[in-house]
């Protein structure tokens, strides 16, 4: 029999795995070498064979090439894969089969897939109902759908719908008109590609004689319409009044049936920043907050570990950022701005705001507590202790958080490992919102001073040269963060000066 295969390796994209290995050093003097792959699904230390839904291409056994594709894995699940080499005399003698050491694969989010197989389930002169094949969903990953549709030839006037199920009913359409529709699936990893355009046509208007029933329906319809108009009129007046008291934001140039990711609102439009804070954060009673020990020094003042006990709720551990008593106007403004921005986000990879204290001194921003602190220090203190899979899954978390921010039109401008916080379970969360940079104590020279502060080593060239900050420049910074993480917290560009 042959010896064991060598160097089993894998790459994982979403839930699709590609495994490959090197042939055994000893083929047993024969040419009929094949490989068999064994898959186990593991929960803590107990493993069981993988279910039938896990599909091996070309197959799990009898492989002649040293590679296999595996599909149908579940998101957020651990697997092991072991590869065995066999030949025509394997199993005939007393020698045991030799299997390469199993590789451990931790699957994260599922990647979105292209939606296909559209079926028109119902139509009339003003509506179309369409369903499509849901991607094979064996996991707890949430899959949602985005449908974009428009009248044929009117692409600029499209409407976007966001759905939880693989079907949609489009209403209020023109009779006897062709509509084009594209669908994409969205998972926590982001949106997949749009499907090819699908064309569906509404029925011509029904011109037959009106029956008594239809006439009654029309009368009811007209009455309902008048009622709706009245309701709409009252609603608009109320909204108008409310809007006068509140800054507006633009939801970009197309008709969105439902704005499912609304842009974040900055404090800028508020004459009085305290009003913006009130709108997006929760003012906490200071008696619910206990400060314990100092865990860091922030731009505005000391950061404490402490606890928060809200009435009727359990005590939770929190981090408390304080605003020092000698604050300047701009520090006060930036402090409130950071809380306002954080208060609008809700994502597992963004540090969660518990609330603020602005009515007493010191002012406080209270967030969830991240046991392992800032990512750069944490990595330096734990050099070489994490596997590449663990490091990449940290980066995956950061990427998820950043995707969420960019979907809300928020450009971070200061993405760096020092601004990522880490939980006990190594989950990474983006923090530090509202780059303001007074930074009297920037001893390391991280932030260049000329014309506003810029974290030079983390910033994209066009942002340094022309101050153009976009989600694309955040992606550049993410590249630098990848480098920081995989080098366990080394300084980007080592000992080069900022100028170099
Ligand atoms: P800078 O602008 O210099 O980054 P900052 O005012 O934004 O300062 P933070 O970086 O948020 O302040 O906090 C300073 C330090 O306090 C962090 O490096 C970290 O060690 C600690 N810290 C802040 N928030 C938390 C938290 N939620 N959980 C645990 N530690 C925290």
Short mmCIF file of C-alpha atoms and ligand atoms in Angstrom, two decimals, residues 295-300 303 319 321 351 367-370 373-374 419 421 432 437 439, ligand 1:
data_model
loop_
_atom_site.label_atom_id
_atom_site.label_comp_id
_atom_site.label_asym_id
_atom_site.label_seq_id
_atom_site.Cartn_x
_atom_site.Cartn_y
_atom_site.Cartn_z
CA UNK A 295 -8.22 50.69 30.81
CA UNK A 296 -6.98 53.24 28.33
CA UNK A 297 -6.39 56.81 27.45
CA UNK A 298 -8.53 58.11 24.60
CA UNK A 299 -8.46 61.32 22.66
CA UNK A 300 -11.08 62.91 24.91
CA UNK A 303 -11.50 55.09 29.25
CA UNK A 319 -16.45 50.39 28.62
CA UNK A 321 -15.23 56.78 27.59
CA UNK A 351 -18.89 48.22 18.69
CA UNK A 367 -20.26 50.86 24.95
CA UNK A 368 -20.10 47.11 25.17
CA UNK A 369 -16.88 45.92 26.82
CA UNK A 370 -14.33 44.21 24.58
CA UNK A 373 -8.90 45.49 23.92
CA UNK A 374 -7.35 47.01 20.80
CA UNK A 419 -9.19 51.09 16.08
CA UNK A 421 -11.51 46.01 19.40
CA UNK A 432 -13.49 54.89 16.76
CA UNK A 437 -7.75 64.11 15.51
CA UNK A 439 -4.21 64.23 19.24
P1 LIG B 1 -7.70 57.27 19.78
O1 LIG B 1 -8.34 58.29 18.94
O2 LIG B 1 -6.31 57.59 20.23
O3 LIG B 1 -7.83 55.88 19.20
P2 LIG B 1 -10.06 57.29 21.38
O4 LIG B 1 -10.49 58.51 22.11
O5 LIG B 1 -10.77 56.97 20.14
O6 LIG B 1 -8.50 57.32 21.15
P3 LIG B 1 -10.24 54.63 22.05
O7 LIG B 1 -9.15 54.25 21.10
O8 LIG B 1 -11.59 54.27 21.65
O9 LIG B 1 -10.16 56.14 22.40
O10 LIG B 1 -9.93 54.05 23.49
C1 LIG B 1 -8.64 54.06 24.06
C2 LIG B 1 -8.31 52.67 24.56
O11 LIG B 1 -9.29 52.24 25.52
C3 LIG B 1 -8.33 51.62 23.46
O12 LIG B 1 -7.11 51.53 22.81
C4 LIG B 1 -8.68 50.36 24.24
O13 LIG B 1 -7.52 49.82 24.82
C5 LIG B 1 -9.58 50.88 25.36
N1 LIG B 1 -11.00 50.71 24.98
C6 LIG B 1 -11.77 51.60 24.34
N2 LIG B 1 -13.02 51.12 24.16
C7 LIG B 1 -13.04 49.89 24.70
C8 LIG B 1 -14.04 48.86 24.82
N3 LIG B 1 -15.27 49.02 24.33
N4 LIG B 1 -13.70 47.72 25.43
C9 LIG B 1 -12.44 47.55 25.91
N5 LIG B 1 -11.46 48.46 25.81
C10 LIG B 1 -11.75 49.62 25.23
#
